[in-house]
PDB file of C-alpha atoms in Angstrom:
ATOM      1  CA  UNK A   1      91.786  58.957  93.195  1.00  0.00           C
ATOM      2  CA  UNK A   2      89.917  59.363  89.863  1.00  0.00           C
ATOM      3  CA  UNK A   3      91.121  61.542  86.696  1.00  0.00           C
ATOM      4  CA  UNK A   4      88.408  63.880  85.030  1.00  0.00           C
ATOM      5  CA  UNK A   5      88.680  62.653  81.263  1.00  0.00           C
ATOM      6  CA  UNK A   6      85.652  64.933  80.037  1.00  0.00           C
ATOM      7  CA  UNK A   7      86.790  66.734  77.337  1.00  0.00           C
ATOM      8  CA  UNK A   8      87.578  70.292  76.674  1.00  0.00           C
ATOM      9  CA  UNK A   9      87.827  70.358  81.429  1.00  0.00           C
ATOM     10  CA  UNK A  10      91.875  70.701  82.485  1.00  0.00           C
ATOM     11  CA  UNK A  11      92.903  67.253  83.963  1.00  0.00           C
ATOM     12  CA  UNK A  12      92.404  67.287  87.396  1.00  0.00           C
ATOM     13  CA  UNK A  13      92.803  64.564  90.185  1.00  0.00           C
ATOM     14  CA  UNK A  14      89.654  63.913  92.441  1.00  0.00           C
ATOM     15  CA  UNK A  15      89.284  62.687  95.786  1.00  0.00           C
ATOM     16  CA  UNK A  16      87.708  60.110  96.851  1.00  0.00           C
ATOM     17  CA  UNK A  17      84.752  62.612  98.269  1.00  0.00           C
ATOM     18  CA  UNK A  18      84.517  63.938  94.691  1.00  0.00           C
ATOM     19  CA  UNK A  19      84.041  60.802  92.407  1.00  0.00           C
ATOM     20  CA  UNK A  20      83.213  61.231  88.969  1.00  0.00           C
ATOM     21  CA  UNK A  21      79.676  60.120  89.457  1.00  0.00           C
ATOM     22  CA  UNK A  22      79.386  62.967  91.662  1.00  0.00           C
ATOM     23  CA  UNK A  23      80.792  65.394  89.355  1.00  0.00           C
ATOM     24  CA  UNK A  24      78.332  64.059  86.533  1.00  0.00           C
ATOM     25  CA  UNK A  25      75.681  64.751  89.465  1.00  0.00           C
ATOM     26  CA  UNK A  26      76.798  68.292  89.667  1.00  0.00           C
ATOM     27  CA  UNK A  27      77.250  69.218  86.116  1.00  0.00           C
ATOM     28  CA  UNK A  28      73.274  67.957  85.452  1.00  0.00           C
ATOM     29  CA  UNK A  29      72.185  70.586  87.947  1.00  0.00           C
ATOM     30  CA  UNK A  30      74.166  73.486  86.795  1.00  0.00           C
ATOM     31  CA  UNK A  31      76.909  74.144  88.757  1.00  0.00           C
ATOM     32  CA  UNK A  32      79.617  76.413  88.122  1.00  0.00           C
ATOM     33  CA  UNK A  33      83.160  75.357  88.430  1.00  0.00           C
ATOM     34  CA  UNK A  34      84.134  78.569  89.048  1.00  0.00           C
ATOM     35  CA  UNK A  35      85.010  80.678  92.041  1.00  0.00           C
ATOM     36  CA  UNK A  36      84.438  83.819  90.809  1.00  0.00           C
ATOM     37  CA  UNK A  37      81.171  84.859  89.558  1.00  0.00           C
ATOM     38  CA  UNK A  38      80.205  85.520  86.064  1.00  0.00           C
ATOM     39  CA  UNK A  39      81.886  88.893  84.608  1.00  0.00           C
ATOM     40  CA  UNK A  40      79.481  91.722  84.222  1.00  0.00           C
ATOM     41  CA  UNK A  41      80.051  93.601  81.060  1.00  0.00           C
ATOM     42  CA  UNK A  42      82.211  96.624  80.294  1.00  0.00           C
ATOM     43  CA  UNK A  43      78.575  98.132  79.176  1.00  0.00           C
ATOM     44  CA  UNK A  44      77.048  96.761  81.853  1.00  0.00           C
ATOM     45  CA  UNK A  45      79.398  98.265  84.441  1.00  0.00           C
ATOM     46  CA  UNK A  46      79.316 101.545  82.714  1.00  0.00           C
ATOM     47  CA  UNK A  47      75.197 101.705  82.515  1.00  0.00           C
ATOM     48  CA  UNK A  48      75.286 101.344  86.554  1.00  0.00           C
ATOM     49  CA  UNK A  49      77.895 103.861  86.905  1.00  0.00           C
ATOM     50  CA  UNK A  50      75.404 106.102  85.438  1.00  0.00           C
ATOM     51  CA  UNK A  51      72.315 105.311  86.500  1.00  0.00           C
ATOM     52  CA  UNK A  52      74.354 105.862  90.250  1.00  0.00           C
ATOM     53  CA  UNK A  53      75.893 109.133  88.978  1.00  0.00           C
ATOM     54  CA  UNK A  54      72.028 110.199  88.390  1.00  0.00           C
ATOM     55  CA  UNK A  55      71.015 108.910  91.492  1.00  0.00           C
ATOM     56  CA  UNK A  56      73.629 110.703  93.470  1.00  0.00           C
ATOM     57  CA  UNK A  57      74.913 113.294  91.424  1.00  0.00           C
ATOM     58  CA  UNK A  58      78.488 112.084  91.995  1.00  0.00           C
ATOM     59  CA  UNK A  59      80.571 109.369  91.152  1.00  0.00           C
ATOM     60  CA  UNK A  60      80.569 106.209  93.717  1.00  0.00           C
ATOM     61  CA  UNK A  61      83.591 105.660  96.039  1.00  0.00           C
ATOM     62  CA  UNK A  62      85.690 102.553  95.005  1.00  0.00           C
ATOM     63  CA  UNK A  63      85.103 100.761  97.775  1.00  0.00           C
ATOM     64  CA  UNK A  64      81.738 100.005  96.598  1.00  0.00           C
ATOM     65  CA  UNK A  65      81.753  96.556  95.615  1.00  0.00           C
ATOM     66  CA  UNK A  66      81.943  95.614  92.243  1.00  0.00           C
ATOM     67  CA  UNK A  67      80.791  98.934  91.156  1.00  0.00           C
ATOM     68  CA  UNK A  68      83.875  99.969  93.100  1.00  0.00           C
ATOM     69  CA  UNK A  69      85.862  97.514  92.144  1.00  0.00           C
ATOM     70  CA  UNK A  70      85.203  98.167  88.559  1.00  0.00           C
ATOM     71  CA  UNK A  71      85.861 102.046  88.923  1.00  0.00           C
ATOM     72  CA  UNK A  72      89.602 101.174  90.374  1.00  0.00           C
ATOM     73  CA  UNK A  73      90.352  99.085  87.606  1.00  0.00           C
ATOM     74  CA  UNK A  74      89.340 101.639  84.864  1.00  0.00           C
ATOM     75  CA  UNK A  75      91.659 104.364  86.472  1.00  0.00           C
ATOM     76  CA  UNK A  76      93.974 101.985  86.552  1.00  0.00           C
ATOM     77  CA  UNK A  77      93.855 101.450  83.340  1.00  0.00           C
ATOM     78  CA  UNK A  78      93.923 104.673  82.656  1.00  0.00           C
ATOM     79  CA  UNK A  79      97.078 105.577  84.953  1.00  0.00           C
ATOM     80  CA  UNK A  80      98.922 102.986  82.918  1.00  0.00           C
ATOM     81  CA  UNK A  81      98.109 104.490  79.583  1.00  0.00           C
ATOM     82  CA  UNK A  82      96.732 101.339  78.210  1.00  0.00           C
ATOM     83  CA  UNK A  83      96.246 101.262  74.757  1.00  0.00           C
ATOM     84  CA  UNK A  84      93.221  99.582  74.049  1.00  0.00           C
ATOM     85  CA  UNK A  85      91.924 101.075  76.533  1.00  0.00           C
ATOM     86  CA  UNK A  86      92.576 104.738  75.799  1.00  0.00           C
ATOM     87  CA  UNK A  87      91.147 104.269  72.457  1.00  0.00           C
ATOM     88  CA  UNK A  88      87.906 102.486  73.130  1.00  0.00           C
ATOM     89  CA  UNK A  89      86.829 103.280  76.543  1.00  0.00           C
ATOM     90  CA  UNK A  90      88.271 106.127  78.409  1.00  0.00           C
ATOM     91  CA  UNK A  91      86.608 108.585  75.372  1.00  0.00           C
ATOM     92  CA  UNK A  92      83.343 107.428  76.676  1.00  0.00           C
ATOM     93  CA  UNK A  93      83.968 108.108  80.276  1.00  0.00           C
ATOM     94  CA  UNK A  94      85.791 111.127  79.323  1.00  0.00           C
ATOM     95  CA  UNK A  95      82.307 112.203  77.739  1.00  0.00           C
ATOM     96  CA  UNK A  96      80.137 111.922  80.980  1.00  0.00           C
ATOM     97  CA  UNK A  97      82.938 113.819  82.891  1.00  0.00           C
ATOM     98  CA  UNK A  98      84.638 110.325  84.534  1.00  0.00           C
ATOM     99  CA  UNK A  99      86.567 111.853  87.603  1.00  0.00           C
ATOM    100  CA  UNK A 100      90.218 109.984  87.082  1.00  0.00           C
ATOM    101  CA  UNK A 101      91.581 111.339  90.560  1.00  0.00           C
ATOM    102  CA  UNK A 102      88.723 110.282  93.205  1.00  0.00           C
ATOM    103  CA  UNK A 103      87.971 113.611  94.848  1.00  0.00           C
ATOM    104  CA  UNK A 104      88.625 111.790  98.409  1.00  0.00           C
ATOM    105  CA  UNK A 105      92.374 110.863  96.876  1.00  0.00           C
ATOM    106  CA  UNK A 106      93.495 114.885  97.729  1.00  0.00           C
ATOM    107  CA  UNK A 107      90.543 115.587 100.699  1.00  0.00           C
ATOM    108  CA  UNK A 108      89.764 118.567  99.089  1.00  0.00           C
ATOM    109  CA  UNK A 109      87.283 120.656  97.031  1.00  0.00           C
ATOM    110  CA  UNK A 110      88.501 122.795  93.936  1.00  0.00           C
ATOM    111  CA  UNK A 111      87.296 125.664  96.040  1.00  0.00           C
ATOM    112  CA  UNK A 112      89.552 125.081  99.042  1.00  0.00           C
ATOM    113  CA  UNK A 113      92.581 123.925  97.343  1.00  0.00           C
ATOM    114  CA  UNK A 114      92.766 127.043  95.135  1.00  0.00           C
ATOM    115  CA  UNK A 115      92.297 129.193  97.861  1.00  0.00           C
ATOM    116  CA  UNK A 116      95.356 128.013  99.502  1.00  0.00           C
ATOM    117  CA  UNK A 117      97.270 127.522  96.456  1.00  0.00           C
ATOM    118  CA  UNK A 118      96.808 131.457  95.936  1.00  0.00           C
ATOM    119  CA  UNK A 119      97.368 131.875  99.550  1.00  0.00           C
ATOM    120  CA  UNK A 120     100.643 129.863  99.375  1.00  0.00           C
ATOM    121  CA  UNK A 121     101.568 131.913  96.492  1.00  0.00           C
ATOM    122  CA  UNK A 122     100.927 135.392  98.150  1.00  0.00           C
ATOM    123  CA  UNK A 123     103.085 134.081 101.289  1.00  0.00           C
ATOM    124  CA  UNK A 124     105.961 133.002  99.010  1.00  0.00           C
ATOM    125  CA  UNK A 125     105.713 134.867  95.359  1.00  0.00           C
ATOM    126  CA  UNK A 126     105.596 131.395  94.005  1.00  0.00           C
ATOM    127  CA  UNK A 127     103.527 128.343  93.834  1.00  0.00           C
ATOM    128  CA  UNK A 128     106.442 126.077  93.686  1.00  0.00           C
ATOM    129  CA  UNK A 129     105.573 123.732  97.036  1.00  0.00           C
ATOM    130  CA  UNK A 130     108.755 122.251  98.744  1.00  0.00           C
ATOM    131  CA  UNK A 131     108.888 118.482  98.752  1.00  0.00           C
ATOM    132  CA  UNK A 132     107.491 116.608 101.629  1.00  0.00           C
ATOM    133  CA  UNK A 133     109.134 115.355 104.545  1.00  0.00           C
ATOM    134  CA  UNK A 134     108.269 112.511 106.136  1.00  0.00           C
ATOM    135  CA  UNK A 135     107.563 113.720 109.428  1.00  0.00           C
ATOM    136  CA  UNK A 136     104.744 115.805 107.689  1.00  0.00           C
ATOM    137  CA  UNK A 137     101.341 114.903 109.320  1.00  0.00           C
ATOM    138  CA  UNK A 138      99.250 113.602 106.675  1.00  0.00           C
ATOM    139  CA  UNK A 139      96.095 115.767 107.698  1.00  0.00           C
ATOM    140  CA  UNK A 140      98.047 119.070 107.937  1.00  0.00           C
ATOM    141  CA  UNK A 141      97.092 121.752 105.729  1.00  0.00           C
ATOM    142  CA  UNK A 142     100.485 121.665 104.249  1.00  0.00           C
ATOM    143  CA  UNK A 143     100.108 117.839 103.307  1.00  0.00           C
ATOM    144  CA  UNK A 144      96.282 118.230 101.920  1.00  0.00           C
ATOM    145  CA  UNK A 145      98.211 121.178  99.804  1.00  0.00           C
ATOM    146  CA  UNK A 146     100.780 119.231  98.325  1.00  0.00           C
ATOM    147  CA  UNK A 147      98.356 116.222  97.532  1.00  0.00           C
ATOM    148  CA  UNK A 148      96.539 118.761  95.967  1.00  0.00           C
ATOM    149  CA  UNK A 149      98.792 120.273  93.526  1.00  0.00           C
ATOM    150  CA  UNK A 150     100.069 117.241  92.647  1.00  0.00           C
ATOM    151  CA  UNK A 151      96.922 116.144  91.785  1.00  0.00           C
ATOM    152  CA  UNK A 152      96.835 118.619  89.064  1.00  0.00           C
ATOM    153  CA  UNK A 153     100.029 117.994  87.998  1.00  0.00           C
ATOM    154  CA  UNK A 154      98.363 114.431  86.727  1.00  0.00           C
ATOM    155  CA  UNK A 155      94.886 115.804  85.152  1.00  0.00           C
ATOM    156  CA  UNK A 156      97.092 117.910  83.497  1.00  0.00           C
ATOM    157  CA  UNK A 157      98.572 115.600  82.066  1.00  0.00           C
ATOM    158  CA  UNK A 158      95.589 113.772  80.726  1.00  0.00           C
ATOM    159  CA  UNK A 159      93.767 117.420  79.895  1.00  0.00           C
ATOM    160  CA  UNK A 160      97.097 118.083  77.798  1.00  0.00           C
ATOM    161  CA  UNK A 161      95.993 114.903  76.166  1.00  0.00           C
ATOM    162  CA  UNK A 162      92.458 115.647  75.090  1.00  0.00           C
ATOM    163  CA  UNK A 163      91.050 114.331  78.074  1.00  0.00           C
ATOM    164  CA  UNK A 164      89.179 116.619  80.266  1.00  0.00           C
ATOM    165  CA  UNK A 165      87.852 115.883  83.645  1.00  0.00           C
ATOM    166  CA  UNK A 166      85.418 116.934  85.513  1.00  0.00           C
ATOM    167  CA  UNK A 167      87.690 118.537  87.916  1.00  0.00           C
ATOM    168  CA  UNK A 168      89.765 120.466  85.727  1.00  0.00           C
ATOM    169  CA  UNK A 169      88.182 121.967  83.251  1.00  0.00           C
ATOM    170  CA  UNK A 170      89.114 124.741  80.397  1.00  0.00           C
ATOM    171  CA  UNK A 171      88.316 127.547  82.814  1.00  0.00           C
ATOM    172  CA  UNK A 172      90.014 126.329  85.646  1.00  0.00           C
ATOM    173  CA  UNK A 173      93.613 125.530  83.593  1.00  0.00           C
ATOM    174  CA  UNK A 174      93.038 129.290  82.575  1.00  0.00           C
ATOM    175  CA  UNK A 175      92.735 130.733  86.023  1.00  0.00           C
ATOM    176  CA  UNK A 176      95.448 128.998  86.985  1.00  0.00           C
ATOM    177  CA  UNK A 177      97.887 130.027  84.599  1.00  0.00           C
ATOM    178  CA  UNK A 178      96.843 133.507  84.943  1.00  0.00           C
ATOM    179  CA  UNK A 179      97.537 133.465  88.348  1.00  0.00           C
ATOM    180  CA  UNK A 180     101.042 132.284  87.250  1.00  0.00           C
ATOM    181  CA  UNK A 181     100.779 128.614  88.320  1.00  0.00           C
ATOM    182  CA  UNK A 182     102.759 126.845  85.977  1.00  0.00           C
ATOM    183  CA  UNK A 183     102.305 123.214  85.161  1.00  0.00           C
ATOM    184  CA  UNK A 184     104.985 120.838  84.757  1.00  0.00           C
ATOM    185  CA  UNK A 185     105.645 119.429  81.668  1.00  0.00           C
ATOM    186  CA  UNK A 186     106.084 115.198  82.015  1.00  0.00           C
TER     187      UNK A 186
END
């Protein structure tokens, strides 16, 4: 066993398969003693989010690689209320109309959910949707419903904040409350 003693690399024991010779071998051709790649940029990341976004005309799914790896982190991020964050980056996704909830998360266009919201209220005189048991099939109406409205519960949140998304926007918080919907207040 040999001990690394080039400075400014964490002490580490080597094998007898990785000798120090061979480690001075390795470091004159470049290689990275690192497992995970180099980080892209926060820029960087945001300039391919947009240049997809043009491509497609909606945002990528998460599970999209790095892209999609990237896009998790920044709602998660965002979810936390981080502070840094909030002040420096979510403005500028905020801007190009960042979706914080993916649309898959409730399975449902703005179109369909409000339809059945109203419905829901017309049935009931109310739009305040019992709580969820857990025998409740997950693709039932009545789940997709309830995903839904909670959904809004959150961007409301965040619109009460200054931070619009592209999902709820100024005229749909409007048409909501004038159909007597009432947000809760966190």
């Amino acid at each position: 066993e040999h001990e690394d003693d080039r400075p400014g690399v964490r002490k580490r024991v080597l094998t007898k398969a990785l000798t120090s010779e061979r480690i001075r071998l390795l470091d004159s051709i470049g290689f990275v003693w690192s497992i995970a790649g180099p980080k892209a940029a926060w820029e960087d990341r945001f300039r391919e989010l947009m240049e997809y976004y043009d491509a497609n005309d909606r945002w990528p799914s998460q599970s999209m690689g790095k892209l999609g790896e990237w896009i998790h982190k920044q709602r998660m991020q965002y979810s936390k209320r981080d502070e840094k964050f909030m002040r420096e980056r979510a403005p500028k996704l905020d801007a190009v109309g960042f979706e914080w909830n993916p649309r898959g998360y409730t399975r449902m266009s703005w179109d369909e959910g409000f339809e059945m919201l109203m419905e829901f209220g017309r049935i009931n005189g109310h739009y305040e949707l019992p709580a969820l048991t857990p025998e409740v099939d997950r693709r039932s109406a009545e789940y997709r419903l309830h995903s839904w409205v909670e959904s809004l519960h959150r961007l409301y949140r965040s619109y009460k904040d200054g931070r619009q998304s592209g999902y709820l926007t100024d005229e749909r918080v409007l048409l909501l409350i004038k159909h007597g919907f009432e947000f809760r207040n966190y």
